[in-house]
PDB file of N, CA, C and O in Angstrom:
ATOM      1  N   VAL C   1       8.538   3.859   9.063  1.00  0.00           N
ATOM      2  CA  VAL C   1       8.073   2.498   8.901  1.00  0.00           C
ATOM      3  C   VAL C   1       8.759   1.837   7.707  1.00  0.00           C
ATOM      4  O   VAL C   1       9.152   0.685   7.787  1.00  0.00           O
ATOM      5  N   LEU C   2       8.889   2.548   6.594  1.00  0.00           N
ATOM      6  CA  LEU C   2       9.531   1.961   5.425  1.00  0.00           C
ATOM      7  C   LEU C   2      10.995   1.654   5.676  1.00  0.00           C
ATOM      8  O   LEU C   2      11.507   0.621   5.230  1.00  0.00           O
ATOM      9  N   ASP C   3      11.685   2.529   6.401  1.00  0.00           N
ATOM     10  CA  ASP C   3      13.084   2.274   6.716  1.00  0.00           C
ATOM     11  C   ASP C   3      13.208   1.033   7.595  1.00  0.00           C
ATOM     12  O   ASP C   3      14.099   0.208   7.401  1.00  0.00           O
ATOM     13  N   PHE C   4      12.315   0.884   8.561  1.00  0.00           N
ATOM     14  CA  PHE C   4      12.307  -0.305   9.416  1.00  0.00           C
ATOM     15  C   PHE C   4      12.084  -1.559   8.566  1.00  0.00           C
ATOM     16  O   PHE C   4      12.774  -2.560   8.727  1.00  0.00           O
ATOM     17  N   ALA C   5      11.123  -1.504   7.648  1.00  0.00           N
ATOM     18  CA  ALA C   5      10.846  -2.653   6.777  1.00  0.00           C
ATOM     19  C   ALA C   5      12.074  -2.984   5.940  1.00  0.00           C
ATOM     20  O   ALA C   5      12.430  -4.157   5.770  1.00  0.00           O
ATOM     21  N   ARG C   6      12.752  -1.977   5.405  1.00  0.00           N
ATOM     22  CA  ARG C   6      13.961  -2.208   4.603  1.00  0.00           C
ATOM     23  C   ARG C   6      15.025  -2.927   5.411  1.00  0.00           C
ATOM     24  O   ARG C   6      15.643  -3.885   4.956  1.00  0.00           O
ATOM     25  N   ARG C   7      15.227  -2.506   6.649  1.00  0.00           N
ATOM     26  CA  ARG C   7      16.240  -3.134   7.502  1.00  0.00           C
ATOM     27  C   ARG C   7      15.878  -4.573   7.852  1.00  0.00           C
ATOM     28  O   ARG C   7      16.766  -5.379   8.118  1.00  0.00           O
ATOM     29  N   CYS C   8      14.611  -4.910   7.857  1.00  0.00           N
ATOM     30  CA  CYS C   8      14.164  -6.258   8.230  1.00  0.00           C
ATOM     31  C   CYS C   8      14.108  -7.232   7.063  1.00  0.00           C
ATOM     32  O   CYS C   8      13.986  -8.435   7.278  1.00  0.00           O
ATOM     33  N   LEU C   9      14.192  -6.738   5.839  1.00  0.00           N
ATOM     34  CA  LEU C   9      14.077  -7.614   4.677  1.00  0.00           C
ATOM     35  C   LEU C   9      15.308  -8.504   4.523  1.00  0.00           C
ATOM     36  O   LEU C   9      16.441  -8.037   4.607  1.00  0.00           O
ATOM     37  N   ALA C  10      15.073  -9.777   4.282  1.00  0.00           N
ATOM     38  CA  ALA C  10      16.149 -10.690   3.929  1.00  0.00           C
ATOM     39  C   ALA C  10      16.525 -10.441   2.469  1.00  0.00           C
ATOM     40  O   ALA C  10      15.716  -9.900   1.704  1.00  0.00           O
ATOM     41  N   PRO C  11      17.724 -10.818   2.060  1.00  0.00           N
ATOM     42  CA  PRO C  11      18.073 -10.681   0.648  1.00  0.00           C
ATOM     43  C   PRO C  11      17.016 -11.369  -0.226  1.00  0.00           C
ATOM     44  O   PRO C  11      16.635 -12.507   0.031  1.00  0.00           O
ATOM     45  N   GLY C  12      16.528 -10.667  -1.210  1.00  0.00           N
ATOM     46  CA  GLY C  12      15.488 -11.205  -2.081  1.00  0.00           C
ATOM     47  C   GLY C  12      14.088 -11.154  -1.488  1.00  0.00           C
ATOM     48  O   GLY C  12      13.133 -11.565  -2.131  1.00  0.00           O
ATOM     49  N   GLY C  13      13.961 -10.645  -0.266  1.00  0.00           N
ATOM     50  CA  GLY C  13      12.657 -10.578   0.396  1.00  0.00           C
ATOM     51  C   GLY C  13      11.801  -9.436  -0.132  1.00  0.00           C
ATOM     52  O   GLY C  13      12.279  -8.519  -0.782  1.00  0.00           O
ATOM     53  N   ALA C  14      10.525  -9.516   0.150  1.00  0.00           N
ATOM     54  CA  ALA C  14       9.569  -8.489  -0.272  1.00  0.00           C
ATOM     55  C   ALA C  14       8.486  -8.362   0.787  1.00  0.00           C
ATOM     56  O   ALA C  14       8.294  -9.257   1.607  1.00  0.00           O
ATOM     57  N   PHE C  15       7.809  -7.242   0.769  1.00  0.00           N
ATOM     58  CA  PHE C  15       6.619  -7.077   1.598  1.00  0.00           C
ATOM     59  C   PHE C  15       5.558  -6.382   0.771  1.00  0.00           C
ATOM     60  O   PHE C  15       5.835  -5.810  -0.278  1.00  0.00           O
ATOM     61  N   PHE C  16       4.330  -6.479   1.237  1.00  0.00           N
ATOM     62  CA  PHE C  16       3.189  -6.018   0.462  1.00  0.00           C
ATOM     63  C   PHE C  16       2.280  -5.164   1.331  1.00  0.00           C
ATOM     64  O   PHE C  16       2.191  -5.367   2.532  1.00  0.00           O
ATOM     65  N   ALA C  17       1.608  -4.222   0.679  1.00  0.00           N
ATOM     66  CA  ALA C  17       0.663  -3.363   1.395  1.00  0.00           C
ATOM     67  C   ALA C  17      -0.457  -2.971   0.445  1.00  0.00           C
ATOM     68  O   ALA C  17      -0.210  -2.688  -0.725  1.00  0.00           O
ATOM     69  N   ASN C  18      -1.676  -2.999   0.962  1.00  0.00           N
ATOM     70  CA  ASN C  18      -2.759  -2.441   0.165  1.00  0.00           C
ATOM     71  C   ASN C  18      -2.900  -0.973   0.531  1.00  0.00           C
ATOM     72  O   ASN C  18      -2.760  -0.605   1.699  1.00  0.00           O
ATOM     73  N   VAL C  19      -3.081  -0.135  -0.485  1.00  0.00           N
ATOM     74  CA  VAL C  19      -3.139   1.306  -0.289  1.00  0.00           C
ATOM     75  C   VAL C  19      -4.368   1.890  -0.976  1.00  0.00           C
ATOM     76  O   VAL C  19      -4.823   1.382  -2.000  1.00  0.00           O
ATOM     77  N   LEU C  20      -4.869   2.937  -0.405  1.00  0.00           N
ATOM     78  CA  LEU C  20      -6.015   3.659  -0.946  1.00  0.00           C
ATOM     79  C   LEU C  20      -5.482   4.790  -1.813  1.00  0.00           C
ATOM     80  O   LEU C  20      -4.750   5.649  -1.329  1.00  0.00           O
ATOM     81  N   THR C  21      -5.813   4.769  -3.093  1.00  0.00           N
ATOM     82  CA  THR C  21      -5.280   5.781  -4.004  1.00  0.00           C
ATOM     83  C   THR C  21      -6.324   6.776  -4.473  1.00  0.00           C
ATOM     84  O   THR C  21      -5.989   7.747  -5.146  1.00  0.00           O
ATOM     85  N   GLU C  22      -7.586   6.538  -4.142  1.00  0.00           N
ATOM     86  CA  GLU C  22      -8.648   7.488  -4.490  1.00  0.00           C
ATOM     87  C   GLU C  22      -9.620   7.557  -3.322  1.00  0.00           C
ATOM     88  O   GLU C  22      -9.875   6.555  -2.657  1.00  0.00           O
ATOM     89  N   PRO C  23     -10.131   8.730  -3.024  1.00  0.00           N
ATOM     90  CA  PRO C  23     -11.063   8.852  -1.900  1.00  0.00           C
ATOM     91  C   PRO C  23     -12.244   7.897  -2.069  1.00  0.00           C
ATOM     92  O   PRO C  23     -12.740   7.686  -3.170  1.00  0.00           O
ATOM     93  N   ASP C  24     -12.651   7.290  -0.967  1.00  0.00           N
ATOM     94  CA  ASP C  24     -13.783   6.360  -1.022  1.00  0.00           C
ATOM     95  C   ASP C  24     -14.970   6.847  -0.196  1.00  0.00           C
ATOM     96  O   ASP C  24     -15.904   6.108   0.034  1.00  0.00           O
ATOM     97  N   GLY C  25     -14.911   8.102   0.254  1.00  0.00           N
ATOM     98  CA  GLY C  25     -16.012   8.672   1.017  1.00  0.00           C
ATOM     99  C   GLY C  25     -15.957   8.382   2.504  1.00  0.00           C
ATOM    100  O   GLY C  25     -16.767   8.876   3.267  1.00  0.00           O
ATOM    101  N   GLN C  26     -14.997   7.589   2.902  1.00  0.00           N
ATOM    102  CA  GLN C  26     -14.855   7.242   4.310  1.00  0.00           C
ATOM    103  C   GLN C  26     -13.791   8.139   4.935  1.00  0.00           C
ATOM    104  O   GLN C  26     -12.685   8.250   4.417  1.00  0.00           O
ATOM    105  N   GLU C  27     -14.112   8.786   6.054  1.00  0.00           N
ATOM    106  CA  GLU C  27     -13.146   9.669   6.708  1.00  0.00           C
ATOM    107  C   GLU C  27     -12.362   8.968   7.806  1.00  0.00           C
ATOM    108  O   GLU C  27     -11.266   9.384   8.140  1.00  0.00           O
ATOM    109  N   ARG C  28     -12.946   7.916   8.362  1.00  0.00           N
ATOM    110  CA  ARG C  28     -12.281   7.194   9.441  1.00  0.00           C
ATOM    111  C   ARG C  28     -12.525   5.704   9.289  1.00  0.00           C
ATOM    112  O   ARG C  28     -13.549   5.274   8.794  1.00  0.00           O
ATOM    113  N   TRP C  29     -11.544   4.911   9.741  1.00  0.00           N
ATOM    114  CA  TRP C  29     -11.693   3.476   9.864  1.00  0.00           C
ATOM    115  C   TRP C  29     -11.324   3.154  11.303  1.00  0.00           C
ATOM    116  O   TRP C  29     -10.219   3.467  11.745  1.00  0.00           O
ATOM    117  N   ASP C  30     -12.278   2.585  12.024  1.00  0.00           N
ATOM    118  CA  ASP C  30     -12.115   2.399  13.459  1.00  0.00           C
ATOM    119  C   ASP C  30     -11.826   3.782  14.033  1.00  0.00           C
ATOM    120  O   ASP C  30     -12.636   4.678  13.914  1.00  0.00           O
ATOM    121  N   ARG C  31     -10.666   4.020  14.599  1.00  0.00           N
ATOM    122  CA  ARG C  31     -10.327   5.343  15.128  1.00  0.00           C
ATOM    123  C   ARG C  31      -9.248   6.023  14.296  1.00  0.00           C
ATOM    124  O   ARG C  31      -8.710   7.043  14.690  1.00  0.00           O
ATOM    125  N   PHE C  32      -8.912   5.451  13.151  1.00  0.00           N
ATOM    126  CA  PHE C  32      -7.824   5.968  12.337  1.00  0.00           C
ATOM    127  C   PHE C  32      -8.367   6.788  11.169  1.00  0.00           C
ATOM    128  O   PHE C  32      -9.361   6.416  10.558  1.00  0.00           O
ATOM    129  N   PRO C  33      -7.678   7.875  10.821  1.00  0.00           N
ATOM    130  CA  PRO C  33      -8.114   8.644   9.646  1.00  0.00           C
ATOM    131  C   PRO C  33      -7.847   7.850   8.366  1.00  0.00           C
ATOM    132  O   PRO C  33      -6.893   7.084   8.284  1.00  0.00           O
ATOM    133  N   VAL C  34      -8.689   8.018   7.385  1.00  0.00           N
ATOM    134  CA  VAL C  34      -8.516   7.377   6.082  1.00  0.00           C
ATOM    135  C   VAL C  34      -7.958   8.438   5.139  1.00  0.00           C
ATOM    136  O   VAL C  34      -8.565   9.493   4.950  1.00  0.00           O
ATOM    137  N   VAL C  35      -6.800   8.159   4.552  1.00  0.00           N
ATOM    138  CA  VAL C  35      -6.132   9.115   3.673  1.00  0.00           C
ATOM    139  C   VAL C  35      -5.835   8.423   2.349  1.00  0.00           C
ATOM    140  O   VAL C  35      -5.241   7.351   2.326  1.00  0.00           O
ATOM    141  N   ALA C  36      -6.234   9.030   1.254  1.00  0.00           N
ATOM    142  CA  ALA C  36      -5.926   8.514  -0.085  1.00  0.00           C
ATOM    143  C   ALA C  36      -4.715   9.256  -0.632  1.00  0.00           C
ATOM    144  O   ALA C  36      -4.637  10.483  -0.527  1.00  0.00           O
ATOM    145  N   ARG C  37      -3.769   8.485  -1.204  1.00  0.00           N
ATOM    146  CA  ARG C  37      -2.579   9.076  -1.820  1.00  0.00           C
ATOM    147  C   ARG C  37      -2.298   8.346  -3.127  1.00  0.00           C
ATOM    148  O   ARG C  37      -2.541   7.148  -3.222  1.00  0.00           O
ATOM    149  N   PRO C  38      -1.747   9.028  -4.125  1.00  0.00           N
ATOM    150  CA  PRO C  38      -1.450   8.354  -5.397  1.00  0.00           C
ATOM    151  C   PRO C  38      -0.294   7.365  -5.242  1.00  0.00           C
ATOM    152  O   PRO C  38       0.535   7.493  -4.327  1.00  0.00           O
ATOM    153  N   VAL C  39      -0.223   6.400  -6.134  1.00  0.00           N
ATOM    154  CA  VAL C  39       0.855   5.413  -6.096  1.00  0.00           C
ATOM    155  C   VAL C  39       2.215   6.113  -6.135  1.00  0.00           C
ATOM    156  O   VAL C  39       3.165   5.687  -5.473  1.00  0.00           O
ATOM    157  N   SER C  40       2.333   7.196  -6.883  1.00  0.00           N
ATOM    158  CA  SER C  40       3.608   7.923  -6.978  1.00  0.00           C
ATOM    159  C   SER C  40       4.097   8.392  -5.611  1.00  0.00           C
ATOM    160  O   SER C  40       5.306   8.482  -5.383  1.00  0.00           O
ATOM    161  N   PHE C  41       3.188   8.698  -4.692  1.00  0.00           N
ATOM    162  CA  PHE C  41       3.570   9.077  -3.331  1.00  0.00           C
ATOM    163  C   PHE C  41       4.336   7.928  -2.668  1.00  0.00           C
ATOM    164  O   PHE C  41       5.404   8.135  -2.096  1.00  0.00           O
ATOM    165  N   TYR C  42       3.806   6.712  -2.773  1.00  0.00           N
ATOM    166  CA  TYR C  42       4.457   5.553  -2.158  1.00  0.00           C
ATOM    167  C   TYR C  42       5.756   5.204  -2.872  1.00  0.00           C
ATOM    168  O   TYR C  42       6.742   4.835  -2.228  1.00  0.00           O
ATOM    169  N   GLU C  43       5.777   5.338  -4.191  1.00  0.00           N
ATOM    170  CA  GLU C  43       7.000   5.062  -4.946  1.00  0.00           C
ATOM    171  C   GLU C  43       8.127   5.988  -4.520  1.00  0.00           C
ATOM    172  O   GLU C  43       9.260   5.543  -4.315  1.00  0.00           O
ATOM    173  N   SER C  44       7.822   7.267  -4.353  1.00  0.00           N
ATOM    174  CA  SER C  44       8.874   8.219  -3.971  1.00  0.00           C
ATOM    175  C   SER C  44       9.324   7.996  -2.533  1.00  0.00           C
ATOM    176  O   SER C  44      10.513   8.103  -2.234  1.00  0.00           O
ATOM    177  N   ARG C  45       8.412   7.663  -1.640  1.00  0.00           N
ATOM    178  CA  ARG C  45       8.796   7.390  -0.242  1.00  0.00           C
ATOM    179  C   ARG C  45       9.650   6.134  -0.150  1.00  0.00           C
ATOM    180  O   ARG C  45      10.608   6.076   0.603  1.00  0.00           O
ATOM    181  N   CYS C  46       9.293   5.126  -0.935  1.00  0.00           N
ATOM    182  CA  CYS C  46      10.090   3.899  -0.950  1.00  0.00           C
ATOM    183  C   CYS C  46      11.489   4.186  -1.499  1.00  0.00           C
ATOM    184  O   CYS C  46      12.487   3.756  -0.915  1.00  0.00           O
ATOM    185  N   ALA C  47      11.564   4.904  -2.600  1.00  0.00           N
ATOM    186  CA  ALA C  47      12.860   5.219  -3.210  1.00  0.00           C
ATOM    187  C   ALA C  47      13.758   5.966  -2.231  1.00  0.00           C
ATOM    188  O   ALA C  47      14.968   5.715  -2.173  1.00  0.00           O
ATOM    189  N   ALA C  48      13.188   6.851  -1.438  1.00  0.00           N
ATOM    190  CA  ALA C  48      13.970   7.613  -0.460  1.00  0.00           C
ATOM    191  C   ALA C  48      14.560   6.709   0.620  1.00  0.00           C
ATOM    192  O   ALA C  48      15.544   7.081   1.264  1.00  0.00           O
ATOM    193  N   CYS C  49      13.983   5.529   0.804  1.00  0.00           N
ATOM    194  CA  CYS C  49      14.465   4.576   1.819  1.00  0.00           C
ATOM    195  C   CYS C  49      15.258   3.430   1.193  1.00  0.00           C
ATOM    196  O   CYS C  49      15.582   2.464   1.888  1.00  0.00           O
ATOM    197  N   GLY C  50      15.535   3.501  -0.088  1.00  0.00           N
ATOM    198  CA  GLY C  50      16.274   2.434  -0.740  1.00  0.00           C
ATOM    199  C   GLY C  50      15.435   1.232  -1.121  1.00  0.00           C
ATOM    200  O   GLY C  50      15.953   0.127  -1.268  1.00  0.00           O
ATOM    201  N   LEU C  51      14.147   1.456  -1.312  1.00  0.00           N
ATOM    202  CA  LEU C  51      13.242   0.384  -1.710  1.00  0.00           C
ATOM    203  C   LEU C  51      12.669   0.661  -3.092  1.00  0.00           C
ATOM    204  O   LEU C  51      12.591   1.808  -3.525  1.00  0.00           O
ATOM    205  N   ALA C  52      12.263  -0.389  -3.757  1.00  0.00           N
ATOM    206  CA  ALA C  52      11.528  -0.263  -5.012  1.00  0.00           C
ATOM    207  C   ALA C  52      10.086  -0.678  -4.732  1.00  0.00           C
ATOM    208  O   ALA C  52       9.841  -1.610  -3.976  1.00  0.00           O
ATOM    209  N   ALA C  53       9.150   0.025  -5.338  1.00  0.00           N
ATOM    210  CA  ALA C  53       7.726  -0.301  -5.182  1.00  0.00           C
ATOM    211  C   ALA C  53       7.130  -0.559  -6.545  1.00  0.00           C
ATOM    212  O   ALA C  53       7.438   0.128  -7.512  1.00  0.00           O
ATOM    213  N   GLU C  54       6.276  -1.563  -6.603  1.00  0.00           N
ATOM    214  CA  GLU C  54       5.582  -1.871  -7.850  1.00  0.00           C
ATOM    215  C   GLU C  54       4.096  -1.996  -7.569  1.00  0.00           C
ATOM    216  O   GLU C  54       3.681  -2.695  -6.634  1.00  0.00           O
ATOM    217  N   ASP C  55       3.296  -1.329  -8.368  1.00  0.00           N
ATOM    218  CA  ASP C  55       1.840  -1.419  -8.265  1.00  0.00           C
ATOM    219  C   ASP C  55       1.411  -2.733  -8.908  1.00  0.00           C
ATOM    220  O   ASP C  55       1.564  -2.926 -10.108  1.00  0.00           O
ATOM    221  N   LEU C  56       0.886  -3.650  -8.112  1.00  0.00           N
ATOM    222  CA  LEU C  56       0.482  -4.966  -8.596  1.00  0.00           C
ATOM    223  C   LEU C  56      -0.967  -5.001  -9.060  1.00  0.00           C
ATOM    224  O   LEU C  56      -1.430  -6.029  -9.532  1.00  0.00           O
ATOM    225  N   GLY C  57      -1.663  -3.867  -8.931  1.00  0.00           N
ATOM    226  CA  GLY C  57      -3.024  -3.772  -9.428  1.00  0.00           C
ATOM    227  C   GLY C  57      -4.057  -3.652  -8.331  1.00  0.00           C
ATOM    228  O   GLY C  57      -3.739  -3.698  -7.140  1.00  0.00           O
ATOM    229  N   PRO C  58      -5.314  -3.492  -8.737  1.00  0.00           N
ATOM    230  CA  PRO C  58      -6.390  -3.387  -7.752  1.00  0.00           C
ATOM    231  C   PRO C  58      -6.618  -4.727  -7.056  1.00  0.00           C
ATOM    232  O   PRO C  58      -6.450  -5.789  -7.660  1.00  0.00           O
ATOM    233  N   LEU C  59      -6.986  -4.659  -5.796  1.00  0.00           N
ATOM    234  CA  LEU C  59      -7.205  -5.881  -5.025  1.00  0.00           C
ATOM    235  C   LEU C  59      -8.209  -6.809  -5.699  1.00  0.00           C
ATOM    236  O   LEU C  59      -8.018  -8.030  -5.715  1.00  0.00           O
ATOM    237  N   GLY C  60      -9.271  -6.243  -6.257  1.00  0.00           N
ATOM    238  CA  GLY C  60     -10.287  -7.059  -6.906  1.00  0.00           C
ATOM    239  C   GLY C  60      -9.752  -7.852  -8.088  1.00  0.00           C
ATOM    240  O   GLY C  60     -10.233  -8.940  -8.385  1.00  0.00           O
ATOM    241  N   ALA C  61      -8.718  -7.342  -8.757  1.00  0.00           N
ATOM    242  CA  ALA C  61      -8.158  -8.018  -9.929  1.00  0.00           C
ATOM    243  C   ALA C  61      -7.148  -9.099  -9.551  1.00  0.00           C
ATOM    244  O   ALA C  61      -6.782  -9.914 -10.388  1.00  0.00           O
ATOM    245  N   ILE C  62      -6.699  -9.106  -8.300  1.00  0.00           N
ATOM    246  CA  ILE C  62      -5.706 -10.110  -7.895  1.00  0.00           C
ATOM    247  C   ILE C  62      -6.278 -11.098  -6.884  1.00  0.00           C
ATOM    248  O   ILE C  62      -5.535 -11.751  -6.155  1.00  0.00           O
ATOM    249  N   GLY C  63      -7.600 -11.186  -6.843  1.00  0.00           N
ATOM    250  CA  GLY C  63      -8.224 -12.230  -6.053  1.00  0.00           C
ATOM    251  C   GLY C  63      -8.930 -11.815  -4.782  1.00  0.00           C
ATOM    252  O   GLY C  63      -9.607 -12.620  -4.169  1.00  0.00           O
ATOM    253  N   HIS C  64      -8.783 -10.576  -4.382  1.00  0.00           N
ATOM    254  CA  HIS C  64      -9.499 -10.110  -3.197  1.00  0.00           C
ATOM    255  C   HIS C  64     -10.932  -9.795  -3.611  1.00  0.00           C
ATOM    256  O   HIS C  64     -11.162  -9.021  -4.531  1.00  0.00           O
ATOM    257  N   THR C  65     -11.870 -10.403  -2.958  1.00  0.00           N
ATOM    258  CA  THR C  65     -13.264 -10.093  -3.269  1.00  0.00           C
ATOM    259  C   THR C  65     -13.952  -9.613  -2.009  1.00  0.00           C
ATOM    260  O   THR C  65     -13.880 -10.253  -0.966  1.00  0.00           O
ATOM    261  N   SER C  66     -14.557  -8.478  -2.121  1.00  0.00           N
ATOM    262  CA  SER C  66     -15.260  -7.871  -1.008  1.00  0.00           C
ATOM    263  C   SER C  66     -16.613  -7.378  -1.507  1.00  0.00           C
ATOM    264  O   SER C  66     -16.720  -6.902  -2.642  1.00  0.00           O
ATOM    265  N   PRO C  67     -17.634  -7.468  -0.668  1.00  0.00           N
ATOM    266  CA  PRO C  67     -18.917  -6.889  -1.076  1.00  0.00           C
ATOM    267  C   PRO C  67     -18.866  -5.363  -1.110  1.00  0.00           C
ATOM    268  O   PRO C  67     -19.766  -4.723  -1.654  1.00  0.00           O
ATOM    269  N   ILE C  68     -17.799  -4.787  -0.579  1.00  0.00           N
ATOM    270  CA  ILE C  68     -17.616  -3.334  -0.587  1.00  0.00           C
ATOM    271  C   ILE C  68     -16.714  -2.992  -1.772  1.00  0.00           C
ATOM    272  O   ILE C  68     -15.507  -3.220  -1.743  1.00  0.00           O
ATOM    273  N   GLU C  69     -17.299  -2.467  -2.834  1.00  0.00           N
ATOM    274  CA  GLU C  69     -16.573  -2.225  -4.079  1.00  0.00           C
ATOM    275  C   GLU C  69     -15.351  -1.334  -3.880  1.00  0.00           C
ATOM    276  O   GLU C  69     -14.316  -1.532  -4.523  1.00  0.00           O
ATOM    277  N   ALA C  70     -15.432  -0.352  -3.001  1.00  0.00           N
ATOM    278  CA  ALA C  70     -14.288   0.541  -2.767  1.00  0.00           C
ATOM    279  C   ALA C  70     -13.068  -0.242  -2.284  1.00  0.00           C
ATOM    280  O   ALA C  70     -11.934   0.107  -2.609  1.00  0.00           O
ATOM    281  N   GLN C  71     -13.266  -1.310  -1.527  1.00  0.00           N
ATOM    282  CA  GLN C  71     -12.135  -2.124  -1.073  1.00  0.00           C
ATOM    283  C   GLN C  71     -11.499  -2.870  -2.237  1.00  0.00           C
ATOM    284  O   GLN C  71     -10.281  -3.038  -2.281  1.00  0.00           O
ATOM    285  N   ASN C  72     -12.291  -3.307  -3.173  1.00  0.00           N
ATOM    286  CA  ASN C  72     -11.759  -4.001  -4.347  1.00  0.00           C
ATOM    287  C   ASN C  72     -10.908  -3.090  -5.216  1.00  0.00           C
ATOM    288  O   ASN C  72     -10.067  -3.571  -5.977  1.00  0.00           O
ATOM    289  N   ARG C  73     -11.117  -1.779  -5.122  1.00  0.00           N
ATOM    290  CA  ARG C  73     -10.350  -0.819  -5.930  1.00  0.00           C
ATOM    291  C   ARG C  73      -9.043  -0.394  -5.266  1.00  0.00           C
ATOM    292  O   ARG C  73      -8.208   0.248  -5.910  1.00  0.00           O
ATOM    293  N   GLN C  74      -8.837  -0.710  -3.988  1.00  0.00           N
ATOM    294  CA  GLN C  74      -7.560  -0.391  -3.369  1.00  0.00           C
ATOM    295  C   GLN C  74      -6.443  -1.092  -4.141  1.00  0.00           C
ATOM    296  O   GLN C  74      -6.655  -2.126  -4.759  1.00  0.00           O
ATOM    297  N   ARG C  75      -5.254  -0.518  -4.132  1.00  0.00           N
ATOM    298  CA  ARG C  75      -4.126  -1.065  -4.886  1.00  0.00           C
ATOM    299  C   ARG C  75      -3.247  -1.921  -3.977  1.00  0.00           C
ATOM    300  O   ARG C  75      -3.092  -1.630  -2.799  1.00  0.00           O
ATOM    301  N   MET C  76      -2.646  -2.967  -4.541  1.00  0.00           N
ATOM    302  CA  MET C  76      -1.655  -3.769  -3.834  1.00  0.00           C
ATOM    303  C   MET C  76      -0.282  -3.344  -4.327  1.00  0.00           C
ATOM    304  O   MET C  76      -0.023  -3.329  -5.541  1.00  0.00           O
ATOM    305  N   LEU C  77       0.571  -2.967  -3.401  1.00  0.00           N
ATOM    306  CA  LEU C  77       1.950  -2.620  -3.743  1.00  0.00           C
ATOM    307  C   LEU C  77       2.881  -3.717  -3.240  1.00  0.00           C
ATOM    308  O   LEU C  77       2.715  -4.208  -2.121  1.00  0.00           O
ATOM    309  N   GLY C  78       3.840  -4.075  -4.070  1.00  0.00           N
ATOM    310  CA  GLY C  78       4.916  -4.972  -3.664  1.00  0.00           C
ATOM    311  C   GLY C  78       6.181  -4.148  -3.540  1.00  0.00           C
ATOM    312  O   GLY C  78       6.469  -3.311  -4.395  1.00  0.00           O
ATOM    313  N   MET C  79       6.926  -4.354  -2.463  1.00  0.00           N
ATOM    314  CA  MET C  79       8.126  -3.559  -2.221  1.00  0.00           C
ATOM    315  C   MET C  79       9.288  -4.459  -1.843  1.00  0.00           C
ATOM    316  O   MET C  79       9.113  -5.427  -1.109  1.00  0.00           O
ATOM    317  N   ASN C  80      10.460  -4.133  -2.377  1.00  0.00           N
ATOM    318  CA  ASN C  80      11.683  -4.860  -2.009  1.00  0.00           C
ATOM    319  C   ASN C  80      12.904  -4.003  -2.280  1.00  0.00           C
ATOM    320  O   ASN C  80      12.776  -2.853  -2.687  1.00  0.00           O
ATOM    321  N   LEU C  81      14.061  -4.585  -2.055  1.00  0.00           N
ATOM    322  CA  LEU C  81      15.302  -3.827  -2.203  1.00  0.00           C
ATOM    323  C   LEU C  81      15.717  -3.635  -3.655  1.00  0.00           C
ATOM    324  O   LEU C  81      16.356  -2.660  -3.979  1.00  0.00           O
ATOM    325  N   SER C  82      15.331  -4.549  -4.523  1.00  0.00           N
ATOM    326  CA  SER C  82      15.857  -4.481  -5.893  1.00  0.00           C
ATOM    327  C   SER C  82      14.788  -4.343  -6.955  1.00  0.00           C
ATOM    328  O   SER C  82      15.109  -4.395  -8.126  1.00  0.00           O
ATOM    329  N   GLY C  83      13.562  -4.177  -6.584  1.00  0.00           N
ATOM    330  CA  GLY C  83      12.474  -4.094  -7.552  1.00  0.00           C
ATOM    331  C   GLY C  83      11.828  -5.460  -7.746  1.00  0.00           C
ATOM    332  O   GLY C  83      12.484  -6.480  -7.700  1.00  0.00           O
ATOM    333  N   MET C  84      10.524  -5.486  -7.945  1.00  0.00           N
ATOM    334  CA  MET C  84       9.797  -6.751  -8.031  1.00  0.00           C
ATOM    335  C   MET C  84      10.237  -7.592  -9.230  1.00  0.00           C
ATOM    336  O   MET C  84      10.214  -8.791  -9.175  1.00  0.00           O
ATOM    337  N   ALA C  85      10.633  -6.960 -10.304  1.00  0.00           N
ATOM    338  CA  ALA C  85      11.031  -7.720 -11.489  1.00  0.00           C
ATOM    339  C   ALA C  85      12.422  -8.311 -11.337  1.00  0.00           C
ATOM    340  O   ALA C  85      12.808  -9.216 -12.042  1.00  0.00           O
ATOM    341  N   GLY C  86      13.234  -7.768 -10.411  1.00  0.00           N
ATOM    342  CA  GLY C  86      14.615  -8.223 -10.257  1.00  0.00           C
ATOM    343  C   GLY C  86      14.659  -9.430  -9.431  1.00  0.00           C
ATOM    344  O   GLY C  86      15.377 -10.307  -9.330  1.00  0.00           O
TER     345      GLY C  86
END
């Protein structure tokens, strides 16, 4: 999926994903398994595909508000070809 996203990015383009970095007690969402992984996992997978990933912070701190506190703690990652600061 990351390689596909890299191939689809326009020069200077970016994409974003919210990720679960700590277990929230939920084993499934709809019919999909819920898996928590550290940000470093996503950073290394992105780097292997020629992407840079930056942790933009917890969803709750960047404007996402949910009555479910665990959702507010999910992290937002920004990914692009040259790094978010570039």
